[in-house]
């Protein structure tokens, strides 16, 4: 599917096998987040327009880079990686930034983490259990669970992105 602004969003198959279905839906939601950011200036992307919320489109992209990194690499593969934006003092650092934060930087980091997540999942069974436990819950997770959670995470935040975009410039879309 090509959006009204020319952005390509891959439609998930309606009949694919489980793995292809999960990959398709995750890629669809990843592309949706980029679409919601398309064509906006850095200042617009940084703006939190739904007070008192600190949510911004730039913050959502930075947040999803953190989430991709955490679930696919830190939890599934057991890699010990520093957070990209968050710190022990500021657990919401992905949403806290100054005027120096740019779309180009956020998109580059997000694309890097998406590609690393794809590589982390490639060729692995959906039944594979994570090498690390969740930092919050102390549980292990199957790769299937991680895919499902990532689809849920993107879907929820894409709903936020819909509202943010509409407030910024009136653009709406599915």
PDB file of N, CA, C and O in Angstrom, residues 47-91:
ATOM      1  N   UNK A  47       7.547  18.452  19.169  1.00  0.00           N
ATOM      2  CA  UNK A  47       6.495  19.117  19.941  1.00  0.00           C
ATOM      3  C   UNK A  47       5.549  18.125  20.617  1.00  0.00           C
ATOM      4  O   UNK A  47       5.013  17.223  19.982  1.00  0.00           O
ATOM      5  N   UNK A  48       5.341  18.313  21.910  1.00  0.00           N
ATOM      6  CA  UNK A  48       4.338  17.571  22.678  1.00  0.00           C
ATOM      7  C   UNK A  48       3.062  18.405  22.644  1.00  0.00           C
ATOM      8  O   UNK A  48       3.002  19.473  23.241  1.00  0.00           O
ATOM      9  N   UNK A  49       2.053  17.926  21.923  1.00  0.00           N
ATOM     10  CA  UNK A  49       0.864  18.743  21.672  1.00  0.00           C
ATOM     11  C   UNK A  49      -0.368  18.293  22.460  1.00  0.00           C
ATOM     12  O   UNK A  49      -1.439  18.865  22.295  1.00  0.00           O
ATOM     13  N   UNK A  50      -0.216  17.290  23.288  1.00  0.00           N
ATOM     14  CA  UNK A  50      -1.351  16.772  24.049  1.00  0.00           C
ATOM     15  C   UNK A  50      -1.073  16.903  25.539  1.00  0.00           C
ATOM     16  O   UNK A  50      -0.957  15.916  26.266  1.00  0.00           O
ATOM     17  N   UNK A  51      -0.978  18.134  26.007  1.00  0.00           N
ATOM     18  CA  UNK A  51      -0.676  18.399  27.412  1.00  0.00           C
ATOM     19  C   UNK A  51      -1.714  17.715  28.303  1.00  0.00           C
ATOM     20  O   UNK A  51      -2.879  17.625  27.941  1.00  0.00           O
ATOM     21  N   UNK A  52      -1.299  17.186  29.436  1.00  0.00           N
ATOM     22  CA  UNK A  52       0.021  17.311  30.050  1.00  0.00           C
ATOM     23  C   UNK A  52       1.008  16.232  29.591  1.00  0.00           C
ATOM     24  O   UNK A  52       2.110  16.154  30.109  1.00  0.00           O
ATOM     25  N   UNK A  53       0.643  15.421  28.620  1.00  0.00           N
ATOM     26  CA  UNK A  53       1.509  14.343  28.150  1.00  0.00           C
ATOM     27  C   UNK A  53       2.790  14.905  27.528  1.00  0.00           C
ATOM     28  O   UNK A  53       2.783  15.951  26.885  1.00  0.00           O
ATOM     29  N   UNK A  54       3.890  14.169  27.705  1.00  0.00           N
ATOM     30  CA  UNK A  54       5.170  14.533  27.095  1.00  0.00           C
ATOM     31  C   UNK A  54       5.375  13.836  25.754  1.00  0.00           C
ATOM     32  O   UNK A  54       6.424  13.978  25.136  1.00  0.00           O
ATOM     33  N   UNK A  55       4.369  13.093  25.300  1.00  0.00           N
ATOM     34  CA  UNK A  55       4.503  12.366  24.041  1.00  0.00           C
ATOM     35  C   UNK A  55       4.713  13.304  22.874  1.00  0.00           C
ATOM     36  O   UNK A  55       4.033  14.322  22.743  1.00  0.00           O
ATOM     37  N   UNK A  56       5.657  12.931  22.024  1.00  0.00           N
ATOM     38  CA  UNK A  56       5.895  13.615  20.754  1.00  0.00           C
ATOM     39  C   UNK A  56       6.218  12.532  19.741  1.00  0.00           C
ATOM     40  O   UNK A  56       6.574  11.404  20.102  1.00  0.00           O
ATOM     41  N   UNK A  57       6.083  12.858  18.466  1.00  0.00           N
ATOM     42  CA  UNK A  57       6.407  11.869  17.439  1.00  0.00           C
ATOM     43  C   UNK A  57       7.882  11.498  17.496  1.00  0.00           C
ATOM     44  O   UNK A  57       8.237  10.316  17.380  1.00  0.00           O
ATOM     45  N   UNK A  58       8.754  12.473  17.695  1.00  0.00           N
ATOM     46  CA  UNK A  58      10.182  12.175  17.802  1.00  0.00           C
ATOM     47  C   UNK A  58      10.439  11.266  19.005  1.00  0.00           C
ATOM     48  O   UNK A  58      11.201  10.303  18.914  1.00  0.00           O
ATOM     49  N   UNK A  59       9.789  11.563  20.114  1.00  0.00           N
ATOM     50  CA  UNK A  59       9.932  10.730  21.303  1.00  0.00           C
ATOM     51  C   UNK A  59       9.449   9.318  21.068  1.00  0.00           C
ATOM     52  O   UNK A  59      10.062   8.352  21.542  1.00  0.00           O
ATOM     53  N   UNK A  60       8.364   9.147  20.325  1.00  0.00           N
ATOM     54  CA  UNK A  60       7.862   7.798  20.032  1.00  0.00           C
ATOM     55  C   UNK A  60       8.860   6.997  19.200  1.00  0.00           C
ATOM     56  O   UNK A  60       9.067   5.806  19.450  1.00  0.00           O
ATOM     57  N   UNK A  61       9.474   7.642  18.223  1.00  0.00           N
ATOM     58  CA  UNK A  61      10.477   6.945  17.397  1.00  0.00           C
ATOM     59  C   UNK A  61      11.686   6.570  18.255  1.00  0.00           C
ATOM     60  O   UNK A  61      12.196   5.451  18.171  1.00  0.00           O
ATOM     61  N   UNK A  62      12.137   7.481  19.092  1.00  0.00           N
ATOM     62  CA  UNK A  62      13.257   7.173  19.987  1.00  0.00           C
ATOM     63  C   UNK A  62      12.875   6.045  20.956  1.00  0.00           C
ATOM     64  O   UNK A  62      13.671   5.139  21.213  1.00  0.00           O
ATOM     65  N   UNK A  63      11.653   6.104  21.475  1.00  0.00           N
ATOM     66  CA  UNK A  63      11.170   5.063  22.384  1.00  0.00           C
ATOM     67  C   UNK A  63      11.156   3.694  21.695  1.00  0.00           C
ATOM     68  O   UNK A  63      11.615   2.704  22.260  1.00  0.00           O
ATOM     69  N   UNK A  64      10.666   3.667  20.463  1.00  0.00           N
ATOM     70  CA  UNK A  64      10.586   2.373  19.779  1.00  0.00           C
ATOM     71  C   UNK A  64      11.970   1.842  19.412  1.00  0.00           C
ATOM     72  O   UNK A  64      12.166   0.628  19.365  1.00  0.00           O
ATOM     73  N   UNK A  65      12.937   2.705  19.213  1.00  0.00           N
ATOM     74  CA  UNK A  65      14.318   2.237  19.031  1.00  0.00           C
ATOM     75  C   UNK A  65      14.783   1.545  20.305  1.00  0.00           C
ATOM     76  O   UNK A  65      15.395   0.460  20.253  1.00  0.00           O
ATOM     77  N   UNK A  66      14.496   2.146  21.457  1.00  0.00           N
ATOM     78  CA  UNK A  66      14.837   1.528  22.752  1.00  0.00           C
ATOM     79  C   UNK A  66      14.138   0.175  22.911  1.00  0.00           C
ATOM     80  O   UNK A  66      14.741  -0.796  23.361  1.00  0.00           O
ATOM     81  N   UNK A  67      12.866   0.121  22.549  1.00  0.00           N
ATOM     82  CA  UNK A  67      12.072  -1.099  22.724  1.00  0.00           C
ATOM     83  C   UNK A  67      12.583  -2.208  21.804  1.00  0.00           C
ATOM     84  O   UNK A  67      12.706  -3.365  22.226  1.00  0.00           O
ATOM     85  N   UNK A  68      12.872  -1.884  20.553  1.00  0.00           N
ATOM     86  CA  UNK A  68      13.436  -2.879  19.620  1.00  0.00           C
ATOM     87  C   UNK A  68      14.726  -3.460  20.198  1.00  0.00           C
ATOM     88  O   UNK A  68      14.925  -4.674  20.226  1.00  0.00           O
ATOM     89  N   UNK A  69      15.579  -2.586  20.652  1.00  0.00           N
ATOM     90  CA  UNK A  69      16.879  -2.984  21.212  1.00  0.00           C
ATOM     91  C   UNK A  69      16.688  -3.881  22.424  1.00  0.00           C
ATOM     92  O   UNK A  69      17.337  -4.914  22.564  1.00  0.00           O
ATOM     93  N   UNK A  70      15.806  -3.465  23.333  1.00  0.00           N
ATOM     94  CA  UNK A  70      15.594  -4.189  24.586  1.00  0.00           C
ATOM     95  C   UNK A  70      15.064  -5.607  24.340  1.00  0.00           C
ATOM     96  O   UNK A  70      15.650  -6.578  24.823  1.00  0.00           O
ATOM     97  N   UNK A  71      13.973  -5.729  23.597  1.00  0.00           N
ATOM     98  CA  UNK A  71      13.340  -7.042  23.473  1.00  0.00           C
ATOM     99  C   UNK A  71      14.103  -8.004  22.576  1.00  0.00           C
ATOM    100  O   UNK A  71      14.270  -9.177  22.921  1.00  0.00           O
ATOM    101  N   UNK A  72      14.566  -7.542  21.435  1.00  0.00           N
ATOM    102  CA  UNK A  72      15.208  -8.475  20.517  1.00  0.00           C
ATOM    103  C   UNK A  72      16.658  -8.769  20.870  1.00  0.00           C
ATOM    104  O   UNK A  72      17.118  -9.899  20.709  1.00  0.00           O
ATOM    105  N   UNK A  73      17.385  -7.786  21.346  1.00  0.00           N
ATOM    106  CA  UNK A  73      18.811  -7.994  21.597  1.00  0.00           C
ATOM    107  C   UNK A  73      19.126  -8.262  23.058  1.00  0.00           C
ATOM    108  O   UNK A  73      19.832  -9.216  23.378  1.00  0.00           O
ATOM    109  N   UNK A  74      18.611  -7.411  23.947  1.00  0.00           N
ATOM    110  CA  UNK A  74      18.936  -7.593  25.360  1.00  0.00           C
ATOM    111  C   UNK A  74      18.221  -8.807  25.951  1.00  0.00           C
ATOM    112  O   UNK A  74      18.848  -9.617  26.644  1.00  0.00           O
ATOM    113  N   UNK A  75      16.930  -8.922  25.701  1.00  0.00           N
ATOM    114  CA  UNK A  75      16.179 -10.029  26.290  1.00  0.00           C
ATOM    115  C   UNK A  75      16.378 -11.315  25.491  1.00  0.00           C
ATOM    116  O   UNK A  75      16.807 -12.333  26.037  1.00  0.00           O
ATOM    117  N   UNK A  76      16.072 -11.319  24.211  1.00  0.00           N
ATOM    118  CA  UNK A  76      16.156 -12.564  23.429  1.00  0.00           C
ATOM    119  C   UNK A  76      17.586 -13.089  23.322  1.00  0.00           C
ATOM    120  O   UNK A  76      17.810 -14.272  23.524  1.00  0.00           O
ATOM    121  N   UNK A  77      18.529 -12.235  23.002  1.00  0.00           N
ATOM    122  CA  UNK A  77      19.904 -12.700  22.791  1.00  0.00           C
ATOM    123  C   UNK A  77      20.783 -12.590  24.038  1.00  0.00           C
ATOM    124  O   UNK A  77      21.886 -13.116  24.061  1.00  0.00           O
ATOM    125  N   UNK A  78      20.313 -11.890  25.037  1.00  0.00           N
ATOM    126  CA  UNK A  78      21.094 -11.745  26.257  1.00  0.00           C
ATOM    127  C   UNK A  78      22.258 -10.774  26.133  1.00  0.00           C
ATOM    128  O   UNK A  78      23.180 -10.806  26.949  1.00  0.00           O
ATOM    129  N   UNK A  79      22.220  -9.890  25.139  1.00  0.00           N
ATOM    130  CA  UNK A  79      23.295  -8.911  24.979  1.00  0.00           C
ATOM    131  C   UNK A  79      23.204  -7.861  26.081  1.00  0.00           C
ATOM    132  O   UNK A  79      22.112  -7.447  26.459  1.00  0.00           O
ATOM    133  N   UNK A  80      24.347  -7.453  26.576  1.00  0.00           N
ATOM    134  CA  UNK A  80      24.381  -6.385  27.574  1.00  0.00           C
ATOM    135  C   UNK A  80      24.695  -5.090  26.848  1.00  0.00           C
ATOM    136  O   UNK A  80      25.824  -4.852  26.434  1.00  0.00           O
ATOM    137  N   UNK A  81      23.662  -4.269  26.684  1.00  0.00           N
ATOM    138  CA  UNK A  81      23.778  -3.033  25.920  1.00  0.00           C
ATOM    139  C   UNK A  81      23.330  -1.856  26.768  1.00  0.00           C
ATOM    140  O   UNK A  81      22.369  -1.978  27.527  1.00  0.00           O
ATOM    141  N   UNK A  82      23.968  -0.726  26.596  1.00  0.00           N
ATOM    142  CA  UNK A  82      23.481   0.469  27.302  1.00  0.00           C
ATOM    143  C   UNK A  82      22.197   0.963  26.648  1.00  0.00           C
ATOM    144  O   UNK A  82      21.951   0.722  25.469  1.00  0.00           O
ATOM    145  N   UNK A  83      21.382   1.653  27.423  1.00  0.00           N
ATOM    146  CA  UNK A  83      20.209   2.295  26.849  1.00  0.00           C
ATOM    147  C   UNK A  83      20.666   3.357  25.865  1.00  0.00           C
ATOM    148  O   UNK A  83      21.751   3.928  25.999  1.00  0.00           O
ATOM    149  N   UNK A  84      19.822   3.624  24.895  1.00  0.00           N
ATOM    150  CA  UNK A  84      20.134   4.637  23.889  1.00  0.00           C
ATOM    151  C   UNK A  84      19.904   6.047  24.413  1.00  0.00           C
ATOM    152  O   UNK A  84      20.700   6.948  24.158  1.00  0.00           O
ATOM    153  N   UNK A  85      18.807   6.237  25.112  1.00  0.00           N
ATOM    154  CA  UNK A  85      18.410   7.572  25.540  1.00  0.00           C
ATOM    155  C   UNK A  85      18.097   7.654  27.035  1.00  0.00           C
ATOM    156  O   UNK A  85      18.164   8.729  27.619  1.00  0.00           O
ATOM    157  N   UNK A  86      17.693   6.569  27.609  1.00  0.00           N
ATOM    158  CA  UNK A  86      17.260   6.558  29.005  1.00  0.00           C
ATOM    159  C   UNK A  86      18.457   6.377  29.937  1.00  0.00           C
ATOM    160  O   UNK A  86      19.477   5.815  29.542  1.00  0.00           O
ATOM    161  N   UNK A  87      18.305   6.856  31.152  1.00  0.00           N
ATOM    162  CA  UNK A  87      19.335   6.703  32.179  1.00  0.00           C
ATOM    163  C   UNK A  87      18.642   6.290  33.464  1.00  0.00           C
ATOM    164  O   UNK A  87      17.417   6.429  33.587  1.00  0.00           O
ATOM    165  N   UNK A  88      19.390   5.802  34.442  1.00  0.00           N
ATOM    166  CA  UNK A  88      18.757   5.490  35.739  1.00  0.00           C
ATOM    167  C   UNK A  88      18.069   6.715  36.352  1.00  0.00           C
ATOM    168  O   UNK A  88      17.057   6.593  37.027  1.00  0.00           O
ATOM    169  N   UNK A  89      18.610   7.887  36.081  1.00  0.00           N
ATOM    170  CA  UNK A  89      18.024   9.118  36.614  1.00  0.00           C
ATOM    171  C   UNK A  89      16.806   9.583  35.801  1.00  0.00           C
ATOM    172  O   UNK A  89      15.955  10.305  36.321  1.00  0.00           O
ATOM    173  N   UNK A  90      16.754   9.188  34.539  1.00  0.00           N
ATOM    174  CA  UNK A  90      15.652   9.598  33.657  1.00  0.00           C
ATOM    175  C   UNK A  90      15.210   8.409  32.819  1.00  0.00           C
ATOM    176  O   UNK A  90      15.684   8.201  31.708  1.00  0.00           O
ATOM    177  N   UNK A  91      14.308   7.611  33.384  1.00  0.00           N
ATOM    178  CA  UNK A  91      13.819   6.410  32.701  1.00  0.00           C
ATOM    179  C   UNK A  91      13.006   6.745  31.450  1.00  0.00           C
ATOM    180  O   UNK A  91      12.745   5.885  30.631  1.00  0.00           O
TER     181      UNK A  91
END
